[in-house]
XYZ file of C-alpha atoms in Angstrom:
432
model
C 7.491 43.113 15.930
C 8.187 43.183 12.158
C 6.690 40.309 10.140
C 10.129 39.311 8.825
C 11.432 38.943 12.377
C 8.395 36.880 13.410
C 8.817 34.557 10.408
C 12.519 34.212 11.222
C 11.732 33.143 14.786
C 9.115 30.660 13.558
C 11.564 29.178 11.032
C 14.246 28.907 13.725
C 11.796 27.138 16.028
C 10.829 24.665 13.291
C 14.496 23.923 12.509
C 15.315 23.268 16.178
C 12.299 20.978 16.566
C 13.238 19.106 13.397
C 16.817 18.636 14.618
C 15.559 17.288 17.947
C 13.314 14.781 16.191
C 16.050 13.690 13.809
C 18.495 12.830 16.607
C 17.544 9.292 17.579
C 19.905 6.951 19.370
C 20.974 4.397 16.726
C 19.878 0.782 17.026
C 22.715 -1.387 15.743
C 20.858 -4.717 15.709
C 20.452 -6.394 12.321
C 16.980 -5.309 11.231
C 15.019 -7.158 8.540
C 11.820 -5.707 7.095
C 9.656 -8.080 5.039
C 6.844 -6.454 3.055
C 4.553 -7.192 0.103
C 5.254 -3.831 -1.553
C 7.226 -4.439 -4.741
C 10.444 -2.934 -5.972
C 11.495 -2.801 -9.621
C 14.927 -3.230 -11.174
C 15.517 -2.082 -14.747
C 18.000 -3.311 -17.342
C 20.649 -0.904 -16.014
C 20.429 -2.325 -12.511
C 18.701 0.706 -11.004
C 16.207 -0.109 -8.253
C 12.930 1.820 -8.105
C 10.466 2.307 -5.272
C 7.275 4.251 -4.782
C 8.285 7.736 -3.536
C 6.095 7.577 -0.433
C 7.425 4.170 0.556
C 10.967 5.420 -0.008
C 10.199 8.416 2.212
C 9.000 6.149 5.011
C 12.016 3.862 4.689
C 14.307 6.879 4.973
C 12.776 7.663 8.361
C 13.590 4.096 9.464
C 17.224 4.582 8.467
C 17.616 7.443 10.962
C 17.634 4.963 13.856
C 18.163 1.552 12.219
C 21.768 1.347 11.050
C 21.886 -2.252 9.782
C 18.823 -2.484 7.564
C 17.735 -5.159 5.081
C 14.561 -5.019 3.008
C 13.040 -8.231 1.670
C 10.160 -7.739 -0.749
C 8.938 -9.000 -4.137
C 11.303 -7.823 -6.853
C 10.429 -7.564 -10.520
C 12.533 -6.912 -13.621
C 11.012 -4.231 -15.847
C 11.908 -1.066 -17.692
C 12.217 2.114 -15.649
C 8.749 2.707 -14.131
C 7.047 6.103 -14.154
C 6.427 8.073 -10.961
C 8.988 6.083 -8.974
C 12.475 6.971 -7.785
C 15.785 5.170 -8.272
C 16.736 4.603 -4.640
C 20.207 3.281 -5.441
C 21.057 6.875 -6.398
C 19.848 8.205 -3.032
C 22.571 8.641 -0.358
C 20.179 7.539 2.400
C 19.894 4.084 0.766
C 23.646 3.542 0.360
C 23.933 1.041 3.236
C 20.656 -0.789 2.673
C 20.691 -4.427 1.584
C 17.895 -5.686 -0.665
C 16.615 -9.250 -0.914
C 14.373 -9.864 -3.921
C 11.615 -12.350 -3.210
C 9.517 -14.045 -5.920
C 6.918 -11.697 -7.400
C 3.640 -13.633 -7.853
C 0.764 -12.123 -9.819
C -1.949 -14.524 -8.658
C -2.787 -16.955 -5.872
C -1.616 -19.768 -8.132
C 1.746 -18.064 -8.667
C 2.058 -17.474 -4.933
C 1.580 -21.169 -4.202
C 3.997 -22.260 -6.940
C 6.700 -19.864 -5.718
C 6.050 -20.584 -2.036
C 9.042 -22.950 -1.559
C 11.459 -20.390 -3.031
C 9.922 -17.587 -0.957
C 10.120 -19.566 2.279
C 13.714 -20.613 1.559
C 14.792 -16.989 1.068
C 12.906 -15.852 4.143
C 14.392 -18.631 6.280
C 17.895 -17.555 5.345
C 17.201 -13.820 5.721
C 15.502 -14.206 9.101
C 18.326 -16.430 10.303
C 20.795 -13.624 9.580
C 18.789 -10.989 11.478
C 18.261 -9.948 15.081
C 14.949 -8.138 14.617
C 12.276 -9.046 12.070
C 9.521 -6.640 10.981
C 6.484 -7.568 8.882
C 2.775 -6.913 8.318
C -0.545 -8.763 8.060
C -1.868 -7.007 4.941
C -0.662 -7.850 1.451
C -1.485 -9.727 -1.716
C -1.585 -12.549 -2.742
C -0.294 -13.888 0.624
C 0.511 -11.444 3.439
C 4.195 -11.707 4.301
C 3.325 -11.900 7.974
C 1.762 -15.306 7.395
C 5.111 -16.680 6.263
C 7.372 -14.623 8.509
C 5.606 -15.268 11.831
C 6.186 -19.054 12.068
C 9.790 -18.719 10.875
C 10.511 -15.947 13.387
C 8.991 -18.070 16.156
C 10.982 -21.181 15.223
C 14.211 -19.190 15.026
C 13.313 -17.237 18.198
C 13.792 -13.818 16.685
C 12.521 -10.548 18.124
C 9.439 -9.930 16.008
C 7.781 -6.586 15.203
C 4.403 -6.506 13.472
C 2.687 -3.384 12.117
C -1.070 -3.361 11.458
C -1.948 -0.333 9.306
C -5.037 -1.621 7.542
C -7.400 -4.580 7.377
C -8.248 -5.023 3.676
C -9.437 -8.591 4.255
C -12.475 -7.375 6.178
C -15.797 -7.168 4.347
C -16.956 -3.730 3.238
C -20.403 -2.519 4.352
C -22.874 -2.156 1.504
C -20.843 -4.247 -0.932
C -22.111 -7.428 -2.582
C -20.274 -10.238 -0.798
C -19.380 -13.526 -2.475
C -18.858 -16.781 -0.565
C -15.175 -16.677 -1.562
C -14.843 -13.229 0.047
C -16.442 -14.481 3.261
C -14.059 -17.439 3.437
C -10.997 -15.241 2.819
C -12.161 -12.744 5.451
C -12.806 -15.479 8.022
C -9.482 -17.247 7.482
C -7.558 -13.960 7.361
C -9.015 -12.767 10.649
C -7.993 -16.002 12.404
C -4.482 -16.150 10.931
C -3.812 -12.446 11.473
C -4.955 -12.660 15.088
C -2.530 -15.545 15.581
C 0.297 -13.516 14.023
C -0.448 -10.515 16.227
C -0.612 -12.586 19.399
C 2.794 -14.104 18.670
C 4.692 -10.873 17.981
C 6.997 -9.332 20.575
C 5.812 -5.861 19.605
C 2.746 -4.933 17.562
C 2.048 -1.390 16.422
C -1.531 -0.582 15.438
C -2.688 2.571 13.676
C -6.042 2.557 15.479
C -7.557 1.190 18.677
C -10.102 -1.105 17.002
C -7.344 -3.173 15.412
C -5.751 -3.641 18.811
C -9.022 -4.586 20.503
C -10.063 -7.103 17.849
C -6.710 -8.683 16.956
C -4.616 -8.636 20.135
C -6.337 -11.063 22.506
C -3.271 -12.011 24.568
C -0.379 -10.150 26.209
C -1.922 -6.714 25.864
C 1.297 -5.033 27.002
C 2.860 -5.913 23.643
C 0.409 -3.809 21.654
C 0.645 -0.059 21.098
C -1.297 2.488 19.037
C 0.600 4.959 16.859
C -1.461 6.735 14.223
C 0.026 6.783 10.721
C 0.926 10.188 9.309
C 3.064 11.386 6.380
C 3.189 15.110 7.095
C 6.536 16.770 7.812
C 6.955 19.654 10.246
C 7.858 21.992 7.383
C 4.522 21.166 5.710
C 2.545 22.569 8.645
C 1.529 26.180 8.145
C 1.939 28.781 10.894
C -0.945 30.150 12.958
C -0.440 33.511 11.261
C -0.729 31.928 7.820
C -3.814 30.000 8.941
C -5.482 33.202 10.117
C -4.700 34.934 6.831
C -5.913 32.014 4.711
C -9.171 31.703 6.664
C -9.748 35.457 6.449
C -9.626 35.079 2.674
C -11.801 31.935 2.647
C -14.544 33.556 4.723
C -14.621 36.853 2.843
C -17.952 37.840 1.199
C -16.672 36.669 -2.198
C -15.985 33.130 -0.868
C -19.174 32.356 1.017
C -20.046 29.306 -1.080
C -18.885 26.151 0.716
C -15.870 24.615 -0.993
C -15.075 20.951 -0.268
C -12.370 18.540 -1.376
C -12.542 14.768 -1.733
C -9.042 13.331 -2.145
C -8.639 9.597 -2.577
C -9.103 6.599 -4.812
C -12.416 6.531 -6.621
C -13.445 3.157 -5.225
C -16.572 2.041 -3.384
C -14.708 1.621 -0.082
C -13.870 5.338 -0.117
C -17.561 6.249 -0.041
C -17.397 8.419 -3.148
C -20.778 7.164 -4.418
C -22.332 7.975 -1.046
C -20.852 11.462 -1.370
C -22.367 11.931 -4.822
C -25.768 10.797 -3.523
C -25.444 13.420 -0.796
C -24.596 16.009 -3.451
C -27.775 15.094 -5.337
C -29.814 15.683 -2.178
C -28.167 19.081 -1.697
C -28.708 19.997 -5.346
C -32.404 19.169 -5.044
C -32.576 21.426 -1.954
C -30.711 24.189 -3.797
C -27.842 24.236 -1.257
C -24.783 25.868 -2.828
C -21.660 23.677 -2.695
C -18.471 23.448 -4.739
C -16.907 19.975 -4.602
C -13.528 19.165 -6.116
C -12.587 15.504 -6.555
C -8.887 14.688 -6.561
C -7.992 11.137 -7.516
C -8.497 8.315 -9.963
C -9.999 4.851 -9.840
C -12.441 2.358 -11.266
C -15.477 4.553 -10.502
C -14.195 7.666 -12.284
C -16.510 7.413 -15.296
C -19.512 6.568 -13.123
C -18.763 9.549 -10.892
C -18.537 11.867 -13.896
C -21.857 10.577 -15.217
C -23.585 11.101 -11.872
C -22.138 14.597 -11.501
C -23.639 15.671 -14.838
C -27.108 15.239 -13.328
C -26.411 18.036 -10.837
C -27.464 21.261 -12.533
C -28.798 23.585 -9.826
C -26.627 24.661 -6.905
C -23.923 21.982 -6.696
C -20.817 22.226 -8.831
C -18.393 19.281 -9.096
C -14.962 19.396 -10.715
C -12.572 16.502 -11.302
C -8.952 17.514 -10.772
C -7.236 14.297 -11.833
C -4.236 13.320 -9.722
C -1.510 15.310 -8.020
C 1.799 14.103 -6.535
C 2.094 14.249 -2.763
C 4.121 17.377 -2.037
C 4.096 21.166 -1.766
C 1.581 21.693 -4.578
C -0.805 19.234 -2.930
C -0.575 21.040 0.413
C -1.137 24.419 -1.259
C -4.253 23.005 -2.889
C -5.654 21.903 0.480
C -5.538 25.488 1.734
C -8.238 26.519 -0.743
C -11.013 24.509 0.933
C -13.324 25.070 3.862
C -13.205 21.340 4.651
C -12.036 17.975 3.379
C -14.748 15.323 3.161
C -13.824 11.705 3.985
C -16.908 9.457 3.595
C -15.063 6.149 4.024
C -16.976 2.891 4.347
C -14.019 0.720 5.373
C -12.327 0.894 8.772
C -8.976 2.164 7.493
C -7.515 5.448 8.715
C -6.862 7.718 5.705
C -3.742 9.858 5.985
C -5.588 12.699 4.248
C -6.979 13.595 7.683
C -3.568 14.688 8.972
C -2.724 16.293 5.634
C -5.806 18.480 6.079
C -4.908 19.267 9.692
C -1.483 20.516 8.591
C -3.180 23.231 6.512
C -5.752 24.179 9.186
C -8.575 22.465 7.284
C -11.215 20.503 9.255
C -12.549 17.118 8.183
C -16.134 16.021 7.536
C -16.066 12.258 7.946
C -18.073 9.081 8.301
C -18.425 7.295 11.615
C -15.938 4.449 11.151
C -13.449 2.930 13.591
C -10.454 4.440 11.842
C -11.869 7.951 11.536
C -13.239 8.089 15.089
C -9.690 7.471 16.291
C -8.188 10.527 14.596
C -10.994 13.108 14.545
C -12.078 14.995 17.659
C -15.780 15.388 16.933
C -16.794 19.064 16.693
C -13.210 20.047 17.562
C -11.064 19.114 14.546
C -13.941 17.957 12.374
C -17.433 16.494 12.426
C -18.488 12.854 12.132
C -21.712 11.663 10.478
C -23.298 8.228 10.135
C -21.372 5.962 7.782
C -22.863 4.902 4.436
C -25.733 7.372 4.928
C -26.172 9.953 2.123
C -28.882 11.820 4.038
C -26.718 12.209 7.153
C -23.771 13.336 5.025
C -25.955 15.827 3.141
C -27.229 17.210 6.463
C -23.647 17.620 7.693
C -22.585 19.421 4.528
C -25.652 21.689 4.691
C -24.795 22.519 8.320
C -21.220 23.261 7.253
C -22.384 25.652 4.540
C -24.317 27.589 7.178
C -21.509 27.559 9.770
C -18.265 28.643 8.121
C -17.015 30.288 11.361
C -17.287 26.882 13.079
C -15.271 25.309 10.286
C -12.653 28.009 10.764
C -12.349 27.344 14.502
C -12.129 23.589 13.918
C -9.521 24.131 11.219
C -7.356 26.169 13.563
C -7.755 23.525 16.287
C -6.709 20.804 13.851
C -3.529 22.764 13.125
C -2.470 22.318 16.757
C -3.138 18.592 16.482
C -0.927 18.346 13.395
C 2.253 19.298 15.265
C 2.060 16.109 17.345
C 1.261 13.916 14.339
C 4.179 14.404 11.944
C 5.882 11.578 10.083
C 9.006 12.189 12.158
C 7.056 12.113 15.427
C 5.432 8.840 14.378
C 8.853 7.285 13.894
C 10.168 8.749 17.142
C 7.306 6.972 18.930
C 8.148 3.720 17.142
C 11.838 4.141 18.000
C 11.022 4.701 21.685
C 8.877 1.561 21.795
C 11.500 -0.500 20.018
C 14.255 0.650 22.376
C 12.114 -0.079 25.423
C 11.161 -3.558 24.219
C 14.742 -4.410 23.263
C 16.028 -3.334 26.662
C 13.549 -5.633 28.399
C 14.322 -8.609 26.148
C 17.401 -10.747 25.555
C 18.048 -9.612 21.977
């Protein structure tokens, strides 16, 4: 069969699958989302949001037809790298409620009465309330949960991360311990009082939901779209190129914030071990953060077999996905228990993941099938894994192709379809 005809059939299949995912029975209930993520209004009245948040909201709009967003609103000049959502057709029917925008714990306390007053009114005008337990200075879920309970509203809580928890290997202050302890108790109370809680990993469910287990569900968070996922034919061609004699040197990508919780310093220690052993590795680092200068300094000490390049930052989109295709594996040495979305980004391009053994990563990596897991916060274990990878490129290829199959069930649209199904089911069994 001609290649053009094959590609046509693949494109037709993708379009049909996309159309099926996009058709979701509308939910007409008044839906209020309360988040800590800020929006910005400029002097012209244009409202700006982070592009990725706007993308996620747009998926909500496909099945929620009466949508209100309450979040901190700030007045500033037009921000860079954000989009004016009031110009987007998908946002035409969305109502915005601007909450106070505190920049410190003190500000949060001073503006608390105004915040609570706005939330009380907004929740009173809604049928379904949606919030979260992560956010700064005060998680919105802490304020929303008691109000939703008093007003007897159907309450949806989403737990995507647990930033209040203490990071392994980090110097811990007494203040941090107190915040972590209080946050764990309050967040567990919020979770146990929600009608529906969606967790992005099983550990969050096990540790936070201690009552009414039937109200908790796990849906992994993913941002990939079906059209971002390469075909099996493309994957085979790309891997043929990556495993050719001219590309035998292992090529890895680290993509994330250059912060201690991301394990980037552990990765650089592992690179030093490999350099001392004369193991050939190319590592590209994509991202920015407080440890950038320290990372650059450490990388200069590697002068034998390891080569490290800093790529800066790159917007999430087609160019980013094309970049992923160049690597034999993506390395994710996280120390925290969050579940990085880069895992599914890599899967969409048939790239396996070399990761640390954390709760979040164990939940989304099939060990030795879509990637390999090594001990967390252990430079020696990570170096051993990378050395093994350099000697086993065919295994990386097979894991990459297996991860591609996993990607089709983990798209952004499929994530929202799963949320929509849960919401419909819970609404049908309640009195909302």
